[in-house]
């Protein structure tokens, strides 16, 4: 049985494929997969899923390895080995608010996709806030008056800027990570050793 790698669909998928190709692996079956969600190559079985689902497949041993952003690991705390960072998917988590907005004295209202990260951030500051969970386009919340600020990912800063928001505080730099199922690392050590070493060093390891 070929080792199974779970990939986060979307921007990380594209960045991973460039990385995987740089390691001299054959990416054609992956690039030309169309809407397929499971693809086999010479060496691996790949599955394509949302970030949080990647961690579920790895945690339960359906996938031996996973490629996922550290934001997802911090938010959901899955029981997996968080092995090492990968050289793509770099971004930061930030608290942002509308440009020129006076930060209210009353209990602040914060909108985010990442409610656990938000809770922990303000707990560290000793502040109790009201948190609104959103699934995306979080920058709308301050604009529409739902929240005083947001906790969200910032990569280039363009989305904040184009929506009249500014960073108030950045608190977490991260990238894509390689994660592993706890048992797989023991049971499939030999089969996984070469690919893990290649990923860790970002070079071809034969
Ligand atoms: N600018 C960015 N915005 C969001 N995620 C980013 C960014 N840069 C890197 N990432 C990483 O990419 C991962 C997946 O982001 P992506 O936007 O593709 O999925 P998503 O947020 O689940 O989008 P959608 O909900 O539209 O499917 C994030 O968990 C994060 O680790
Ligand atoms: O700093 P930037 O380069 O502008 O990138 C940051 C934006 O990218 C993501 O949006 P995306 O549309 O990917 O996901 P969303 O559905 O969570 O908004 C994220 O949520 C920010 O809005």
PDB file of C-alpha atoms and ligand atoms in Angstrom:
ATOM      1  CA  UNK A   1       0.000   0.000   0.000  1.00  0.00           C
ATOM      2  CA  UNK A   2       1.485   3.302  -1.099  1.00  0.00           C
ATOM      3  CA  UNK A   3       1.867   5.992   1.577  1.00  0.00           C
ATOM      4  CA  UNK A   4      -1.032   8.477   1.498  1.00  0.00           C
ATOM      5  CA  UNK A   5      -0.461  12.227   1.530  1.00  0.00           C
ATOM      6  CA  UNK A   6      -3.410  14.586   2.196  1.00  0.00           C
ATOM      7  CA  UNK A   7      -3.093  17.989   0.491  1.00  0.00           C
ATOM      8  CA  UNK A   8      -4.927  21.200   1.378  1.00  0.00           C
ATOM      9  CA  UNK A   9      -6.884  22.266  -1.700  1.00  0.00           C
ATOM     10  CA  UNK A  10      -6.578  25.793  -3.070  1.00  0.00           C
ATOM     11  CA  UNK A  11      -3.547  28.032  -2.807  1.00  0.00           C
ATOM     12  CA  UNK A  12      -1.473  25.571  -0.770  1.00  0.00           C
ATOM     13  CA  UNK A  13      -2.146  22.833  -3.338  1.00  0.00           C
ATOM     14  CA  UNK A  14      -0.623  24.924  -6.098  1.00  0.00           C
ATOM     15  CA  UNK A  15       2.357  25.933  -3.992  1.00  0.00           C
ATOM     16  CA  UNK A  16       2.910  22.329  -2.884  1.00  0.00           C
ATOM     17  CA  UNK A  17       2.909  21.050  -6.474  1.00  0.00           C
ATOM     18  CA  UNK A  18       5.662  23.544  -7.390  1.00  0.00           C
ATOM     19  CA  UNK A  19       7.608  22.375  -4.333  1.00  0.00           C
ATOM     20  CA  UNK A  20       7.002  18.691  -5.097  1.00  0.00           C
ATOM     21  CA  UNK A  21       8.167  19.189  -8.707  1.00  0.00           C
ATOM     22  CA  UNK A  22      11.331  20.915  -7.451  1.00  0.00           C
ATOM     23  CA  UNK A  23      12.087  17.660  -5.632  1.00  0.00           C
ATOM     24  CA  UNK A  24      12.033  15.828  -8.981  1.00  0.00           C
ATOM     25  CA  UNK A  25       8.761  14.021  -8.290  1.00  0.00           C
ATOM     26  CA  UNK A  26       6.330  13.454 -11.157  1.00  0.00           C
ATOM     27  CA  UNK A  27       3.498  15.984 -10.764  1.00  0.00           C
ATOM     28  CA  UNK A  28       1.686  15.389 -14.088  1.00  0.00           C
ATOM     29  CA  UNK A  29      -0.987  13.064 -12.613  1.00  0.00           C
ATOM     30  CA  UNK A  30      -1.605  15.732  -9.954  1.00  0.00           C
ATOM     31  CA  UNK A  31      -1.630  18.757 -12.228  1.00  0.00           C
ATOM     32  CA  UNK A  32      -3.944  17.017 -14.722  1.00  0.00           C
ATOM     33  CA  UNK A  33      -6.279  15.519 -12.094  1.00  0.00           C
ATOM     34  CA  UNK A  34      -9.319  17.633 -13.024  1.00  0.00           C
ATOM     35  CA  UNK A  35     -11.942  17.344 -10.240  1.00  0.00           C
ATOM     36  CA  UNK A  36     -10.626  14.045  -8.915  1.00  0.00           C
ATOM     37  CA  UNK A  37     -10.073  14.115  -5.145  1.00  0.00           C
ATOM     38  CA  UNK A  38      -7.834  11.012  -5.019  1.00  0.00           C
ATOM     39  CA  UNK A  39      -4.885  10.523  -7.334  1.00  0.00           C
ATOM     40  CA  UNK A  40      -2.140   7.885  -7.409  1.00  0.00           C
ATOM     41  CA  UNK A  41       1.379   8.557  -8.623  1.00  0.00           C
ATOM     42  CA  UNK A  42       4.254   6.073  -8.905  1.00  0.00           C
ATOM     43  CA  UNK A  43       5.127   6.533  -5.247  1.00  0.00           C
ATOM     44  CA  UNK A  44       2.126   7.885  -3.384  1.00  0.00           C
ATOM     45  CA  UNK A  45      -1.620   8.111  -3.078  1.00  0.00           C
ATOM     46  CA  UNK A  46      -2.760  11.752  -2.782  1.00  0.00           C
ATOM     47  CA  UNK A  47      -6.082  13.025  -1.452  1.00  0.00           C
ATOM     48  CA  UNK A  48      -7.264  16.626  -1.790  1.00  0.00           C
ATOM     49  CA  UNK A  49      -9.318  18.249   0.987  1.00  0.00           C
ATOM     50  CA  UNK A  50      -9.988  21.407   2.973  1.00  0.00           C
ATOM     51  CA  UNK A  51      -7.256  22.213   5.468  1.00  0.00           C
ATOM     52  CA  UNK A  52      -9.113  21.124   8.598  1.00  0.00           C
ATOM     53  CA  UNK A  53     -10.156  17.870   6.882  1.00  0.00           C
ATOM     54  CA  UNK A  54      -6.516  17.156   6.007  1.00  0.00           C
ATOM     55  CA  UNK A  55      -5.808  17.118   9.753  1.00  0.00           C
ATOM     56  CA  UNK A  56      -8.755  14.746  10.341  1.00  0.00           C
ATOM     57  CA  UNK A  57      -7.524  12.252   7.731  1.00  0.00           C
ATOM     58  CA  UNK A  58      -3.995  12.379   9.186  1.00  0.00           C
ATOM     59  CA  UNK A  59      -5.166  12.174  12.805  1.00  0.00           C
ATOM     60  CA  UNK A  60      -7.182   9.015  12.048  1.00  0.00           C
ATOM     61  CA  UNK A  61      -4.514   7.364   9.932  1.00  0.00           C
ATOM     62  CA  UNK A  62      -6.366   7.565   6.613  1.00  0.00           C
ATOM     63  CA  UNK A  63      -3.451   9.661   5.421  1.00  0.00           C
ATOM     64  CA  UNK A  64       0.108   9.123   6.650  1.00  0.00           C
ATOM     65  CA  UNK A  65       1.266  12.679   5.921  1.00  0.00           C
ATOM     66  CA  UNK A  66      -0.499  15.982   5.417  1.00  0.00           C
ATOM     67  CA  UNK A  67       0.250  19.433   4.049  1.00  0.00           C
ATOM     68  CA  UNK A  68      -1.636  22.119   5.959  1.00  0.00           C
ATOM     69  CA  UNK A  69      -1.255  25.692   7.163  1.00  0.00           C
ATOM     70  CA  UNK A  70      -0.167  26.238  10.741  1.00  0.00           C
ATOM     71  CA  UNK A  71      -3.215  28.464  11.220  1.00  0.00           C
ATOM     72  CA  UNK A  72      -5.352  25.332  10.962  1.00  0.00           C
ATOM     73  CA  UNK A  73      -3.163  23.458  13.465  1.00  0.00           C
ATOM     74  CA  UNK A  74      -3.302  26.365  15.929  1.00  0.00           C
ATOM     75  CA  UNK A  75      -7.076  26.724  15.527  1.00  0.00           C
ATOM     76  CA  UNK A  76      -8.085  23.051  15.743  1.00  0.00           C
ATOM     77  CA  UNK A  77      -5.177  21.475  17.704  1.00  0.00           C
ATOM     78  CA  UNK A  78      -5.401  18.038  15.999  1.00  0.00           C
ATOM     79  CA  UNK A  79      -3.564  15.057  17.557  1.00  0.00           C
ATOM     80  CA  UNK A  80      -0.884  14.744  14.875  1.00  0.00           C
ATOM     81  CA  UNK A  81       2.891  15.134  14.650  1.00  0.00           C
ATOM     82  CA  UNK A  82       3.605  18.685  13.496  1.00  0.00           C
ATOM     83  CA  UNK A  83       6.907  17.740  11.855  1.00  0.00           C
ATOM     84  CA  UNK A  84       8.384  20.877  10.271  1.00  0.00           C
ATOM     85  CA  UNK A  85       7.654  24.020   8.232  1.00  0.00           C
ATOM     86  CA  UNK A  86       7.570  23.971   4.436  1.00  0.00           C
ATOM     87  CA  UNK A  87       8.984  26.750   2.237  1.00  0.00           C
ATOM     88  CA  UNK A  88       5.592  28.094   1.118  1.00  0.00           C
ATOM     89  CA  UNK A  89       2.285  29.430   2.478  1.00  0.00           C
ATOM     90  CA  UNK A  90       4.051  32.064   4.554  1.00  0.00           C
ATOM     91  CA  UNK A  91       1.676  34.575   6.142  1.00  0.00           C
ATOM     92  CA  UNK A  92       0.787  36.188   9.481  1.00  0.00           C
ATOM     93  CA  UNK A  93      -2.188  36.393  11.772  1.00  0.00           C
ATOM     94  CA  UNK A  94      -3.149  39.954  12.708  1.00  0.00           C
ATOM     95  CA  UNK A  95      -5.670  42.028  14.588  1.00  0.00           C
ATOM     96  CA  UNK A  96      -6.966  44.688  12.209  1.00  0.00           C
ATOM     97  CA  UNK A  97      -9.501  47.501  12.383  1.00  0.00           C
ATOM     98  CA  UNK A  98     -10.830  50.310  10.230  1.00  0.00           C
ATOM     99  CA  UNK A  99      -8.323  53.046   9.503  1.00  0.00           C
ATOM    100  CA  UNK A 100      -8.806  55.936  11.925  1.00  0.00           C
ATOM    101  CA  UNK A 101     -11.263  54.007  14.121  1.00  0.00           C
ATOM    102  CA  UNK A 102     -11.087  54.880  17.824  1.00  0.00           C
ATOM    103  CA  UNK A 103     -10.645  51.599  19.693  1.00  0.00           C
ATOM    104  CA  UNK A 104     -13.725  51.570  22.005  1.00  0.00           C
ATOM    105  CA  UNK A 105     -13.401  51.458  25.808  1.00  0.00           C
ATOM    106  CA  UNK A 106     -16.398  49.063  26.068  1.00  0.00           C
ATOM    107  CA  UNK A 107     -16.131  45.303  25.494  1.00  0.00           C
ATOM    108  CA  UNK A 108     -14.692  44.995  21.992  1.00  0.00           C
ATOM    109  CA  UNK A 109     -16.364  42.951  19.273  1.00  0.00           C
ATOM    110  CA  UNK A 110     -14.020  40.844  17.116  1.00  0.00           C
ATOM    111  CA  UNK A 111     -14.896  38.855  13.984  1.00  0.00           C
ATOM    112  CA  UNK A 112     -12.770  35.957  12.747  1.00  0.00           C
ATOM    113  CA  UNK A 113     -12.650  32.574  11.007  1.00  0.00           C
ATOM    114  CA  UNK A 114     -10.282  31.601  13.817  1.00  0.00           C
ATOM    115  CA  UNK A 115     -12.280  31.888  17.034  1.00  0.00           C
ATOM    116  CA  UNK A 116      -9.912  29.752  19.150  1.00  0.00           C
ATOM    117  CA  UNK A 117      -6.858  31.713  18.024  1.00  0.00           C
ATOM    118  CA  UNK A 118      -8.752  34.947  18.719  1.00  0.00           C
ATOM    119  CA  UNK A 119      -9.845  33.764  22.167  1.00  0.00           C
ATOM    120  CA  UNK A 120      -6.271  32.798  23.104  1.00  0.00           C
ATOM    121  CA  UNK A 121      -4.836  36.058  21.739  1.00  0.00           C
ATOM    122  CA  UNK A 122      -7.101  38.212  23.908  1.00  0.00           C
ATOM    123  CA  UNK A 123      -6.743  35.856  26.905  1.00  0.00           C
ATOM    124  CA  UNK A 124      -3.007  36.480  26.785  1.00  0.00           C
ATOM    125  CA  UNK A 125      -3.809  40.204  26.862  1.00  0.00           C
ATOM    126  CA  UNK A 126      -6.141  39.694  29.841  1.00  0.00           C
ATOM    127  CA  UNK A 127      -9.050  41.053  27.821  1.00  0.00           C
ATOM    128  CA  UNK A 128     -12.552  39.631  27.440  1.00  0.00           C
ATOM    129  CA  UNK A 129     -14.029  40.239  23.972  1.00  0.00           C
ATOM    130  CA  UNK A 130     -17.201  39.287  22.114  1.00  0.00           C
ATOM    131  CA  UNK A 131     -16.244  37.023  19.176  1.00  0.00           C
ATOM    132  CA  UNK A 132     -18.281  36.630  15.970  1.00  0.00           C
ATOM    133  CA  UNK A 133     -17.474  33.517  13.930  1.00  0.00           C
ATOM    134  CA  UNK A 134     -17.392  34.108  10.177  1.00  0.00           C
ATOM    135  CA  UNK A 135     -16.443  31.651   7.392  1.00  0.00           C
ATOM    136  CA  UNK A 136     -14.671  34.141   5.114  1.00  0.00           C
ATOM    137  CA  UNK A 137     -14.434  37.701   3.765  1.00  0.00           C
ATOM    138  CA  UNK A 138     -13.951  38.661   7.386  1.00  0.00           C
ATOM    139  CA  UNK A 139     -12.910  42.184   6.433  1.00  0.00           C
ATOM    140  CA  UNK A 140     -16.598  42.983   5.863  1.00  0.00           C
ATOM    141  CA  UNK A 141     -17.398  42.785   9.579  1.00  0.00           C
ATOM    142  CA  UNK A 142     -15.912  46.150  10.665  1.00  0.00           C
ATOM    143  CA  UNK A 143     -17.081  47.832   7.471  1.00  0.00           C
ATOM    144  CA  UNK A 144     -20.686  46.749   8.071  1.00  0.00           C
ATOM    145  CA  UNK A 145     -20.571  47.531  11.786  1.00  0.00           C
ATOM    146  CA  UNK A 146     -20.726  43.935  13.045  1.00  0.00           C
ATOM    147  CA  UNK A 147     -17.340  44.182  14.776  1.00  0.00           C
ATOM    148  CA  UNK A 148     -14.744  46.670  15.972  1.00  0.00           C
ATOM    149  CA  UNK A 149     -11.927  44.562  14.545  1.00  0.00           C
ATOM    150  CA  UNK A 150     -10.939  41.252  12.996  1.00  0.00           C
ATOM    151  CA  UNK A 151      -8.373  38.538  13.510  1.00  0.00           C
ATOM    152  CA  UNK A 152      -7.409  37.199  10.097  1.00  0.00           C
ATOM    153  CA  UNK A 153      -4.578  36.071   7.869  1.00  0.00           C
ATOM    154  CA  UNK A 154      -2.447  38.720   6.197  1.00  0.00           C
ATOM    155  CA  UNK A 155      -0.128  37.816   3.316  1.00  0.00           C
ATOM    156  CA  UNK A 156       0.430  40.901   1.141  1.00  0.00           C
ATOM    157  CA  UNK A 157      -1.909  43.215   3.077  1.00  0.00           C
ATOM    158  CA  UNK A 158      -3.822  44.072  -0.099  1.00  0.00           C
ATOM    159  CA  UNK A 159      -7.216  42.874   1.123  1.00  0.00           C
ATOM    160  CA  UNK A 160      -6.946  44.973   4.277  1.00  0.00           C
ATOM    161  CA  UNK A 161      -5.733  48.017   2.352  1.00  0.00           C
ATOM    162  CA  UNK A 162      -8.394  47.821  -0.356  1.00  0.00           C
ATOM    163  CA  UNK A 163     -11.090  47.583   2.293  1.00  0.00           C
ATOM    164  CA  UNK A 164      -9.846  50.511   4.389  1.00  0.00           C
ATOM    165  CA  UNK A 165      -8.489  48.389   7.226  1.00  0.00           C
ATOM    166  CA  UNK A 166      -5.139  48.646   8.991  1.00  0.00           C
ATOM    167  CA  UNK A 167      -3.152  46.225  11.116  1.00  0.00           C
ATOM    168  CA  UNK A 168      -3.333  47.021  14.819  1.00  0.00           C
ATOM    169  CA  UNK A 169      -1.134  44.111  15.929  1.00  0.00           C
ATOM    170  CA  UNK A 170       0.548  41.113  14.249  1.00  0.00           C
ATOM    171  CA  UNK A 171       1.013  38.154  16.543  1.00  0.00           C
ATOM    172  CA  UNK A 172       1.755  34.938  14.666  1.00  0.00           C
ATOM    173  CA  UNK A 173       3.959  34.277  11.643  1.00  0.00           C
ATOM    174  CA  UNK A 174       3.539  30.863  10.055  1.00  0.00           C
ATOM    175  CA  UNK A 175       3.783  28.775   6.898  1.00  0.00           C
ATOM    176  CA  UNK A 176       2.550  25.479   5.524  1.00  0.00           C
ATOM    177  CA  UNK A 177       3.594  22.499   7.657  1.00  0.00           C
ATOM    178  CA  UNK A 178       4.169  18.810   7.069  1.00  0.00           C
ATOM    179  CA  UNK A 179       2.169  16.766   9.575  1.00  0.00           C
ATOM    180  CA  UNK A 180       2.146  13.020  10.187  1.00  0.00           C
ATOM    181  CA  UNK A 181      -0.061  10.369  11.723  1.00  0.00           C
ATOM    182  CA  UNK A 182       1.416   9.246  15.027  1.00  0.00           C
ATOM    183  CA  UNK A 183       1.352   5.521  14.206  1.00  0.00           C
ATOM    184  CA  UNK A 184       2.441   5.873  10.573  1.00  0.00           C
ATOM    185  CA  UNK A 185       5.794   7.286  11.589  1.00  0.00           C
ATOM    186  CA  UNK A 186       6.473   4.049  13.454  1.00  0.00           C
ATOM    187  CA  UNK A 187       4.749   1.454  11.279  1.00  0.00           C
ATOM    188  CA  UNK A 188       5.809   2.962   7.905  1.00  0.00           C
ATOM    189  CA  UNK A 189       9.102   4.491   8.977  1.00  0.00           C
ATOM    190  CA  UNK A 190      11.115   3.034   6.063  1.00  0.00           C
ATOM    191  CA  UNK A 191       8.527   3.889   3.366  1.00  0.00           C
ATOM    192  CA  UNK A 192       8.185   7.473   4.648  1.00  0.00           C
ATOM    193  CA  UNK A 193      11.808   8.233   5.542  1.00  0.00           C
ATOM    194  CA  UNK A 194      12.970   9.409   2.110  1.00  0.00           C
ATOM    195  CA  UNK A 195       9.998  11.654   1.309  1.00  0.00           C
ATOM    196  CA  UNK A 196       9.983  13.173   4.811  1.00  0.00           C
ATOM    197  CA  UNK A 197      13.694  13.948   4.549  1.00  0.00           C
ATOM    198  CA  UNK A 198      13.182  15.471   1.082  1.00  0.00           C
ATOM    199  CA  UNK A 199      10.363  17.659   2.396  1.00  0.00           C
ATOM    200  CA  UNK A 200      12.296  18.627   5.517  1.00  0.00           C
ATOM    201  CA  UNK A 201      15.403  19.690   3.613  1.00  0.00           C
ATOM    202  CA  UNK A 202      13.600  20.917   0.488  1.00  0.00           C
ATOM    203  CA  UNK A 203      16.037  18.901  -1.598  1.00  0.00           C
ATOM    204  CA  UNK A 204      16.069  15.611  -3.460  1.00  0.00           C
ATOM    205  CA  UNK A 205      16.998  12.774  -1.102  1.00  0.00           C
ATOM    206  CA  UNK A 206      17.538   9.404  -2.739  1.00  0.00           C
TER     207      UNK A 206
HETATM  208  N1  LIG B   1      -3.376  34.998   1.923  1.00  0.00           N
HETATM  209  C1  LIG B   1      -3.812  33.865   2.481  1.00  0.00           C
HETATM  210  N2  LIG B   1      -5.086  33.768   2.882  1.00  0.00           N
HETATM  211  C2  LIG B   1      -5.572  32.593   3.404  1.00  0.00           C
HETATM  212  N3  LIG B   1      -4.860  31.486   3.581  1.00  0.00           N
HETATM  213  C3  LIG B   1      -3.555  31.583   3.220  1.00  0.00           C
HETATM  214  C4  LIG B   1      -2.992  32.736   2.664  1.00  0.00           C
HETATM  215  N4  LIG B   1      -1.710  32.504   2.405  1.00  0.00           N
HETATM  216  C5  LIG B   1      -1.481  31.256   2.791  1.00  0.00           C
HETATM  217  N5  LIG B   1      -2.580  30.692   3.292  1.00  0.00           N
HETATM  218  C6  LIG B   1      -2.691  29.323   3.763  1.00  0.00           C
HETATM  219  O1  LIG B   1      -3.558  28.648   2.841  1.00  0.00           O
HETATM  220  C7  LIG B   1      -4.482  27.858   3.576  1.00  0.00           C
HETATM  221  C8  LIG B   1      -5.731  27.643   2.776  1.00  0.00           C
HETATM  222  O2  LIG B   1      -6.138  28.903   2.295  1.00  0.00           O
HETATM  223  P1  LIG B   1      -7.283  28.932   1.179  1.00  0.00           P
HETATM  224  O3  LIG B   1      -7.700  30.343   1.091  1.00  0.00           O
HETATM  225  O4  LIG B   1      -6.839  28.236  -0.051  1.00  0.00           O
HETATM  226  O5  LIG B   1      -8.368  28.017   1.819  1.00  0.00           O
HETATM  227  P2  LIG B   1      -9.582  28.555   2.616  1.00  0.00           P
HETATM  228  O6  LIG B   1      -9.216  29.719   3.483  1.00  0.00           O
HETATM  229  O7  LIG B   1     -10.173  27.358   3.277  1.00  0.00           O
HETATM  230  O8  LIG B   1     -10.445  29.136   1.434  1.00  0.00           O
HETATM  231  P3  LIG B   1     -11.896  28.742   1.115  1.00  0.00           P
HETATM  232  O9  LIG B   1     -12.646  28.842   2.434  1.00  0.00           O
HETATM  233  O10 LIG B   1     -12.307  29.767   0.111  1.00  0.00           O
HETATM  234  O11 LIG B   1     -11.823  27.324   0.563  1.00  0.00           O
HETATM  235  C9  LIG B   1      -4.715  28.631   4.844  1.00  0.00           C
HETATM  236  O12 LIG B   1      -5.148  27.755   5.888  1.00  0.00           O
HETATM  237  C10 LIG B   1      -3.326  29.204   5.141  1.00  0.00           C
HETATM  238  O13 LIG B   1      -2.578  28.253   5.879  1.00  0.00           O
HETATM  239  O1  LIG B   2      -2.982  39.896   2.712  1.00  0.00           O
HETATM  240  P1  LIG B   2      -3.614  39.337   1.438  1.00  0.00           P
HETATM  241  O2  LIG B   2      -2.569  38.941   0.411  1.00  0.00           O
HETATM  242  O3  LIG B   2      -4.660  40.246   0.879  1.00  0.00           O
HETATM  243  O4  LIG B   2      -4.287  37.952   1.842  1.00  0.00           O
HETATM  244  C1  LIG B   2      -5.106  37.906   2.962  1.00  0.00           C
HETATM  245  C2  LIG B   2      -6.514  37.551   2.514  1.00  0.00           C
HETATM  246  O5  LIG B   2      -6.479  36.252   1.905  1.00  0.00           O
HETATM  247  C3  LIG B   2      -7.467  35.428   2.491  1.00  0.00           C
HETATM  248  O6  LIG B   2      -8.663  35.612   1.804  1.00  0.00           O
HETATM  249  P2  LIG B   2      -9.262  34.386   0.932  1.00  0.00           P
HETATM  250  O7  LIG B   2     -10.151  35.008  -0.043  1.00  0.00           O
HETATM  251  O8  LIG B   2      -8.152  33.490   0.491  1.00  0.00           O
HETATM  252  O9  LIG B   2     -10.011  33.567   2.022  1.00  0.00           O
HETATM  253  P3  LIG B   2     -11.336  33.966   2.811  1.00  0.00           P
HETATM  254  O10 LIG B   2     -12.446  33.256   2.111  1.00  0.00           O
HETATM  255  O11 LIG B   2     -11.020  33.419   4.175  1.00  0.00           O
HETATM  256  O12 LIG B   2     -11.439  35.479   2.820  1.00  0.00           O
HETATM  257  C4  LIG B   2      -7.580  35.939   3.908  1.00  0.00           C
HETATM  258  O13 LIG B   2      -8.807  35.557   4.500  1.00  0.00           O
HETATM  259  C5  LIG B   2      -7.432  37.440   3.735  1.00  0.00           C
HETATM  260  O14 LIG B   2      -8.667  37.991   3.422  1.00  0.00           O
END
